[in-house]
Amino acid sequence: MGNPFNLFLLTVVMTCIWITEVASDEITNIFGTNDSFFSSFPRNFLFGTASSSYQFEGAYLADGKGLSNWDIFTHEAGNIVDGSNGDVAVDHYHLYLKDIELMEYIGTNTYRFSISWARILPKGRFGSVNIAGIKHYDKLINALIGKGIQPFVTLTHYDIPQELEDRYGGWLSPQIQKDFAYYASICFKYYGDRVKYWVTLNEPNVVAIRGYRSGLYPPARCSASFGNCSSGDSEREPFIAAHNMILSHSAAVNLYRAKYQGEQKGNIGIAINAVWYEPISNSLQDKQAAQRAQSFYMNWFLDPIMFGKYPEEMKNILGSLLPEFSSNHLQNGLDFIGINHYTTFYAKDCLHSTCVQQGPCVSKTEGYYLRTPTKNNIPIGEPTAVDWIYVYPKGMEMMVTYLMNRYNNTPMFITENGLGEMHQPDSSINAFLNDDSRVEYMKSYLDALISVIRKGADVRGYIAWSLLDNFEWLSGYTTRFGLYHVDYTTLKRTPKSSAHWYKQFILNFTRFEAVYRSTS
Ligand SMILES: *[C@@H]1O[C@H](CO)[C@@H](O)[C@H](O)[C@H]1NC(C)=O
Ligand SMILES: *[C@@H]1O[C@H](CO)[C@@H](O)[C@H](O)[C@H]1NC(C)=O
Ligand SMILES: *[C@@H]1O[C@H](CO)[C@@H](O)[C@H](O)[C@H]1NC(C)=O
């Protein structure tokens, strides 16, 4: 043992060195990513991973579940590129406890999943509640909470009971408002004591467009000039379906606010597919085209929910094709906006000019603009294996800024963001496990998110799409978005580099919080 006084001196000297280092280096490396980065995230920021019932659960006939529109659609030959379906998917229905262990490994504090409507109400409101379905999500929610993971629950993520299609044409009928409100009330009643984040609809804009304009998603309706459907009306039906989605959302929100929110103290919102559009030039026409692109895609839903009316750009172009709201019961109809953001495109005007040379314009029903990923043959961002994703992190910043300004800085969550890879039959699992491009993508988008949070945007969480590789809609199992690789023969899950990276990132953030925010 040495002289205690020397030990004391040594301690003083060491402390001084440490303090000096901290002061001069901004703690660049106690936490890896520096302190000014982490300190920009608000307290209690949610970091999560996402999934959805049809893409993950499988067990499509288990325990009294009814058939959904996606069950029917994927079973029709030719609809899915690899001829696959979600009958088994990644069997999350049975493996959810294992999957929660994977979340625990990463250290996320939220998990976004959706409830299968047909599992709870196989026949909609025309039949009884399936108690086995209720119990399944009960166990899932309890297991998550037991691990400190907040359930972030979507009521419908594309899949609806086929019964509602068969009875009255699904979203095309105002009757669905009643069904949706009933379904929502059951979920609030059974789960609302523990669920503090509700998303009514996932990407209603995509459902309206793909279900009723291009006919690529169920119920596969479109006009002959828009796609290959047996029936439909691409000019009219997307707006009718959307109108019923908006009113269904609003019915669920009104019900939640009137009967449940006071006691349950949760938040309710919607998740919109949010593509950023950069004007292809500085001309006023192209700037207006980019604005129209937002209005015809995103504000189409958010404006009625927030302001009680459709955007002016839409009314001007669509006239009577756009339904009217009969009463003024919509306004501030959400507590948060969920943003599913992956990519950016250029928009070029086609209303005042023709742009045939560069490619086909979107039609009247989408607002007359040319959507293109390139300008003078140069892509807007690095192209990726997924043909619709270009890496353009600035788009995240622009998108959040736009929503912050338009909707008075309503709280926002990034409810989806991520990168896919294409499955090659000859590629080994290792090609997927070393997913540095996904890590780079996430880093750059999180960096962009931090910049806009610093400018005052009220963003409260970031949820990566997706926890696992899964059934990617029309692409079947050919596109992999997971932080974990799934072997579709054995269903074995293996962490990719991105899972390890996200873990380290969250760990560093958690350490930062523990050191600097432990006082309260
Ligand atoms: C986390 O911190 C470690 C240690 O300082 C650092 O090496 C690493 O780069 C950081 N990782 C992330 C993802 O922030
Ligand atoms: C800390 O992070 C912020 C945001 O990412 C960055 O702007 C700044 O340059 C970083 N500082 C250091 C010392 O690395
Ligand atoms: C259109 O659909 C029919 C019937 O499903 C199919 O036979 C035909 O190949 C499709 N045509 C195109 C161009 O996809």
CSV table of C-alpha atoms in Angstrom, one decimal, residues 142-411:
chain,number,residue,atom,x,y,z
A,142,ASN,CA,-47.9,-8.6,-21.2
A,143,ALA,CA,-44.7,-10.2,-22.3
A,144,LEU,CA,-43.5,-6.9,-23.9
A,145,ILE,CA,-44.3,-4.9,-20.8
A,146,GLY,CA,-42.6,-7.4,-18.7
A,147,LYS,CA,-39.4,-6.6,-20.6
A,148,GLY,CA,-39.9,-2.8,-20.4
A,149,ILE,CA,-41.0,-2.6,-24.0
A,150,GLN,CA,-43.9,-0.3,-24.8
A,151,PRO,CA,-46.5,-1.8,-27.2
A,152,PHE,CA,-47.1,0.6,-30.1
A,153,VAL,CA,-50.2,-0.9,-31.6
A,154,THR,CA,-51.6,-0.5,-35.1
A,155,LEU,CA,-55.3,-1.5,-35.5
A,156,THR,CA,-55.1,-2.3,-39.1
A,157,HIS,CA,-52.0,-2.6,-41.2
A,158,TYR,CA,-53.5,-3.4,-44.7
A,159,ASP,CA,-55.4,-6.5,-43.6
A,160,ILE,CA,-59.1,-6.4,-43.0
A,161,PRO,CA,-61.6,-9.3,-42.5
A,162,GLN,CA,-62.6,-10.7,-45.9
A,163,GLU,CA,-66.1,-10.8,-44.6
A,164,LEU,CA,-66.3,-7.0,-44.8
A,165,GLU,CA,-65.2,-7.1,-48.5
A,166,ASP,CA,-67.8,-9.8,-49.3
A,167,ARG,CA,-70.6,-8.1,-47.4
A,168,TYR,CA,-70.3,-4.5,-48.6
A,169,GLY,CA,-67.1,-3.9,-50.5
A,170,GLY,CA,-64.8,-3.0,-47.6
A,171,TRP,CA,-63.5,0.5,-47.6
A,172,LEU,CA,-65.9,1.5,-50.5
A,173,SER,CA,-68.8,1.4,-48.1
A,174,PRO,CA,-69.6,3.8,-45.3
A,175,GLN,CA,-70.6,0.8,-43.3
A,176,ILE,CA,-67.0,0.1,-42.6
A,177,GLN,CA,-66.9,3.1,-40.3
A,178,LYS,CA,-69.2,1.3,-37.9
A,179,ASP,CA,-67.2,-1.9,-38.1
A,180,PHE,CA,-63.9,-0.1,-37.5
A,181,ALA,CA,-65.2,1.8,-34.6
A,182,TYR,CA,-66.6,-1.4,-33.1
A,183,TYR,CA,-63.3,-3.2,-33.6
A,184,ALA,CA,-61.4,-0.3,-32.1
A,185,SER,CA,-63.6,-0.2,-29.1
A,186,ILE,CA,-62.9,-3.8,-28.4
A,187,CYS,CA,-59.1,-3.2,-28.6
A,188,PHE,CA,-59.4,-0.2,-26.3
A,189,LYS,CA,-61.5,-2.1,-23.9
A,190,TYR,CA,-59.2,-5.2,-23.7
A,191,TYR,CA,-55.8,-3.6,-24.1
A,192,GLY,CA,-56.1,0.1,-23.4
A,193,ASP,CA,-55.1,-0.3,-19.8
A,194,ARG,CA,-51.6,-1.2,-21.0
A,195,VAL,CA,-51.3,0.2,-24.5
A,196,LYS,CA,-50.4,3.9,-24.6
A,197,TYR,CA,-49.8,4.3,-28.3
A,198,TRP,CA,-52.5,3.5,-30.8
A,199,VAL,CA,-52.2,3.8,-34.6
A,200,THR,CA,-55.6,3.6,-36.3
A,201,LEU,CA,-54.6,2.9,-39.9
A,202,ASN,CA,-51.3,2.1,-41.4
A,203,GLU,CA,-50.6,3.9,-44.7
A,204,PRO,CA,-54.2,4.6,-45.7
A,205,ASN,CA,-52.8,6.5,-48.7
A,206,VAL,CA,-51.1,3.4,-50.0
A,207,VAL,CA,-54.2,1.2,-49.4
A,208,ALA,CA,-56.4,3.7,-51.3
A,209,ILE,CA,-54.0,4.0,-54.2
A,210,ARG,CA,-52.9,0.4,-54.6
A,211,GLY,CA,-56.3,-1.1,-53.7
A,212,TYR,CA,-58.4,1.1,-55.9
A,213,ARG,CA,-56.3,3.0,-58.4
A,214,SER,CA,-53.6,0.7,-59.7
A,215,GLY,CA,-55.4,-2.4,-58.3
A,216,LEU,CA,-52.1,-4.0,-57.2
A,217,TYR,CA,-53.3,-4.7,-53.7
A,218,PRO,CA,-56.6,-6.2,-52.6
A,219,PRO,CA,-59.4,-5.7,-53.4
A,220,ALA,CA,-57.5,-5.2,-56.8
A,221,ARG,CA,-59.9,-2.7,-58.3
A,222,CYS,CA,-59.1,-0.3,-61.1
A,223,SER,CA,-60.1,1.0,-64.5
A,224,ALA,CA,-58.7,-0.7,-67.6
A,225,SER,CA,-56.4,2.2,-68.4
A,226,PHE,CA,-54.8,2.0,-64.9
A,227,GLY,CA,-54.1,-1.7,-64.6
A,228,ASN,CA,-55.4,-5.2,-65.0
A,229,CYS,CA,-58.5,-5.5,-62.8
A,230,SER,CA,-61.8,-7.2,-63.4
A,231,SER,CA,-63.6,-4.1,-62.2
A,232,GLY,CA,-63.2,-0.7,-60.5
A,233,ASP,CA,-63.0,3.0,-61.2
A,234,SER,CA,-59.6,4.5,-60.7
A,235,GLU,CA,-60.8,8.0,-61.0
A,236,ARG,CA,-63.4,7.8,-58.3
A,237,GLU,CA,-63.0,4.9,-56.0
A,238,PRO,CA,-59.6,5.8,-54.3
A,239,PHE,CA,-61.4,9.0,-53.0
A,240,ILE,CA,-64.4,7.1,-51.8
A,241,ALA,CA,-62.2,4.5,-50.0
A,242,ALA,CA,-60.0,7.3,-48.6
A,243,HIS,CA,-63.1,9.2,-47.4
A,244,ASN,CA,-64.3,6.1,-45.5
A,245,MET,CA,-60.8,5.6,-44.0
A,246,ILE,CA,-60.7,9.2,-42.8
A,247,LEU,CA,-64.2,8.9,-41.2
A,248,SER,CA,-63.3,5.5,-39.7
A,249,HIS,CA,-60.1,6.9,-38.2
A,250,SER,CA,-62.2,9.8,-36.9
A,251,ALA,CA,-64.9,7.5,-35.4
A,252,ALA,CA,-62.2,5.5,-33.5
A,253,VAL,CA,-60.5,8.7,-32.3
A,254,ASN,CA,-63.8,10.2,-31.1
A,255,LEU,CA,-64.7,7.1,-29.3
A,256,TYR,CA,-61.3,6.8,-27.7
A,257,ARG,CA,-61.4,10.4,-26.5
A,258,ALA,CA,-64.9,10.2,-25.2
A,259,LYS,CA,-64.8,6.8,-23.4
A,260,TYR,CA,-61.2,5.7,-22.8
A,261,GLN,CA,-58.5,8.3,-23.0
A,262,GLY,CA,-59.4,10.0,-19.8
A,263,GLU,CA,-58.7,6.9,-17.8
A,264,GLN,CA,-56.3,5.1,-20.0
A,265,LYS,CA,-54.1,8.1,-20.8
A,266,GLY,CA,-52.8,6.9,-24.1
A,267,ASN,CA,-52.2,8.6,-27.4
A,268,ILE,CA,-53.9,7.9,-30.7
A,269,GLY,CA,-52.6,8.7,-34.2
A,270,ILE,CA,-52.3,7.5,-37.8
A,271,ALA,CA,-49.3,6.3,-39.8
A,272,ILE,CA,-49.0,7.8,-43.2
A,273,ASN,CA,-46.7,6.8,-46.0
A,274,ALA,CA,-44.5,9.9,-46.4
A,275,VAL,CA,-42.4,10.2,-49.6
A,276,TRP,CA,-40.5,13.5,-49.8
A,277,TYR,CA,-40.7,15.3,-53.2
A,278,GLU,CA,-37.9,17.7,-54.3
A,279,PRO,CA,-38.9,20.1,-57.1
A,280,ILE,CA,-36.8,19.1,-60.1
A,281,SER,CA,-36.0,22.8,-60.8
A,282,ASN,CA,-36.4,26.1,-59.1
A,283,SER,CA,-39.3,27.1,-61.4
A,284,LEU,CA,-42.5,28.0,-59.6
A,285,GLN,CA,-44.3,25.3,-61.6
A,286,ASP,CA,-42.0,22.6,-60.4
A,287,LYS,CA,-42.2,23.9,-56.8
A,288,GLN,CA,-46.0,23.8,-57.1
A,289,ALA,CA,-45.8,20.3,-58.5
A,290,ALA,CA,-43.9,19.1,-55.5
A,291,GLN,CA,-46.5,20.7,-53.3
A,292,ARG,CA,-49.3,19.0,-55.2
A,293,ALA,CA,-47.5,15.7,-54.9
A,294,GLN,CA,-47.6,16.1,-51.1
A,295,SER,CA,-51.3,17.2,-51.1
A,296,PHE,CA,-52.4,14.4,-53.3
A,297,TYR,CA,-50.5,11.8,-51.3
A,298,MET,CA,-50.2,12.8,-47.7
A,299,ASN,CA,-52.2,15.9,-46.9
A,300,TRP,CA,-55.2,14.1,-48.6
A,301,PHE,CA,-55.5,12.3,-45.3
A,302,LEU,CA,-53.8,14.6,-42.8
A,303,ASP,CA,-55.6,17.8,-43.8
A,304,PRO,CA,-59.2,16.5,-43.2
A,305,ILE,CA,-58.1,14.9,-39.9
A,306,MET,CA,-56.4,18.1,-38.7
A,307,PHE,CA,-58.4,20.9,-40.4
A,308,GLY,CA,-61.7,19.2,-41.4
A,309,LYS,CA,-61.2,19.7,-45.2
A,310,TYR,CA,-59.3,18.4,-48.2
A,311,PRO,CA,-56.4,20.4,-49.6
A,312,GLU,CA,-57.3,23.2,-52.0
A,313,GLU,CA,-55.0,21.7,-54.7
A,314,MET,CA,-57.1,18.6,-54.7
A,315,LYS,CA,-60.4,20.4,-54.8
A,316,ASN,CA,-59.3,22.5,-57.7
A,317,ILE,CA,-58.3,19.6,-59.8
A,318,LEU,CA,-60.7,16.9,-58.7
A,319,GLY,CA,-63.9,19.0,-58.3
A,320,SER,CA,-66.8,16.7,-57.6
A,321,LEU,CA,-64.7,13.5,-57.7
A,322,LEU,CA,-63.8,14.4,-54.1
A,323,PRO,CA,-66.5,13.6,-51.6
A,324,GLU,CA,-67.7,16.2,-49.2
A,325,PHE,CA,-67.7,16.0,-45.4
A,326,SER,CA,-71.3,16.3,-44.3
A,327,SER,CA,-70.5,17.6,-40.8
A,328,ASN,CA,-67.7,19.4,-39.2
A,329,HIS,CA,-66.8,16.7,-36.7
A,330,LEU,CA,-63.2,16.5,-37.8
A,331,GLN,CA,-60.4,18.7,-36.4
A,332,ASN,CA,-57.3,18.0,-34.5
A,333,GLY,CA,-58.3,14.4,-34.9
A,334,LEU,CA,-55.1,12.9,-33.7
A,335,ASP,CA,-52.5,13.1,-30.9
A,336,PHE,CA,-49.5,12.3,-33.1
A,337,ILE,CA,-48.5,11.8,-36.7
A,338,GLY,CA,-46.8,8.5,-37.5
A,339,ILE,CA,-44.4,8.9,-40.4
A,340,ASN,CA,-43.4,6.0,-42.6
A,341,HIS,CA,-40.5,7.5,-44.5
A,342,TYR,CA,-38.0,5.7,-46.7
A,343,THR,CA,-37.2,7.7,-49.8
A,344,THR,CA,-37.4,10.9,-51.9
A,345,PHE,CA,-38.2,11.5,-55.6
A,346,TYR,CA,-38.2,14.6,-57.8
A,347,ALA,CA,-41.4,16.1,-58.9
A,348,LYS,CA,-41.8,17.9,-62.2
A,349,ASP,CA,-44.8,19.9,-63.3
A,350,CYS,CA,-47.2,18.4,-65.8
A,351,LEU,CA,-50.1,20.7,-65.3
A,352,HIS,CA,-48.7,23.8,-67.1
A,353,SER,CA,-46.2,21.9,-69.2
A,354,THR,CA,-45.9,18.5,-70.8
A,355,CYS,CA,-43.1,16.2,-69.7
A,356,VAL,CA,-43.6,13.3,-72.0
A,357,GLN,CA,-40.0,13.1,-72.9
A,358,GLN,CA,-38.9,12.3,-69.4
A,359,GLY,CA,-41.5,9.7,-68.7
A,360,PRO,CA,-45.2,9.4,-68.1
A,361,CYS,CA,-47.0,11.9,-65.9
A,362,VAL,CA,-49.2,10.8,-63.1
A,363,SER,CA,-52.8,11.4,-64.1
A,364,LYS,CA,-55.4,13.9,-62.8
A,365,THR,CA,-56.2,11.6,-59.9
A,366,GLU,CA,-52.7,12.0,-58.5
A,367,GLY,CA,-52.3,15.7,-59.4
A,368,TYR,CA,-50.4,15.9,-62.7
A,369,TYR,CA,-46.8,15.7,-62.0
A,370,LEU,CA,-43.9,13.6,-63.2
A,371,ARG,CA,-42.3,11.5,-60.5
A,372,THR,CA,-38.8,10.6,-61.2
A,373,PRO,CA,-35.7,9.5,-59.2
A,374,THR,CA,-33.3,11.1,-61.6
A,375,LYS,CA,-32.4,14.6,-62.9
A,376,ASN,CA,-30.2,14.7,-66.0
A,377,ASN,CA,-29.7,10.9,-65.5
A,378,ILE,CA,-28.3,11.4,-62.0
A,379,PRO,CA,-30.2,9.7,-59.2
A,380,ILE,CA,-31.4,11.9,-56.3
A,381,GLY,CA,-29.5,9.6,-53.9
A,382,GLU,CA,-27.7,6.3,-54.0
A,383,PRO,CA,-29.9,3.7,-55.6
A,384,THR,CA,-30.4,0.6,-53.5
A,385,ALA,CA,-31.4,-3.0,-54.1
A,386,VAL,CA,-35.0,-2.0,-53.7
A,387,ASP,CA,-36.1,-0.1,-56.8
A,388,TRP,CA,-38.2,2.5,-54.9
A,389,ILE,CA,-35.6,3.4,-52.3
A,390,TYR,CA,-32.9,6.0,-52.9
A,391,VAL,CA,-30.7,7.0,-50.0
A,392,TYR,CA,-31.5,10.7,-49.4
A,393,PRO,CA,-31.4,11.4,-45.7
A,394,LYS,CA,-32.1,15.1,-46.3
A,395,GLY,CA,-35.6,14.0,-47.3
A,396,MET,CA,-36.2,12.9,-43.7
A,397,GLU,CA,-35.3,16.4,-42.5
A,398,MET,CA,-37.4,18.1,-45.2
A,399,MET,CA,-40.4,15.8,-44.5
A,400,VAL,CA,-40.4,16.3,-40.7
A,401,THR,CA,-39.9,20.1,-41.2
A,402,TYR,CA,-42.8,20.2,-43.6
A,403,LEU,CA,-45.1,18.3,-41.3
A,404,MET,CA,-44.0,20.4,-38.3
A,405,ASN,CA,-44.9,23.6,-40.2
A,406,ARG,CA,-48.1,22.4,-41.8
A,407,TYR,CA,-49.5,20.8,-38.7
A,408,ASN,CA,-48.4,23.1,-36.0
A,409,ASN,CA,-45.7,20.8,-34.6
A,410,THR,CA,-48.0,18.1,-33.6
A,411,PRO,CA,-46.0,15.3,-31.9
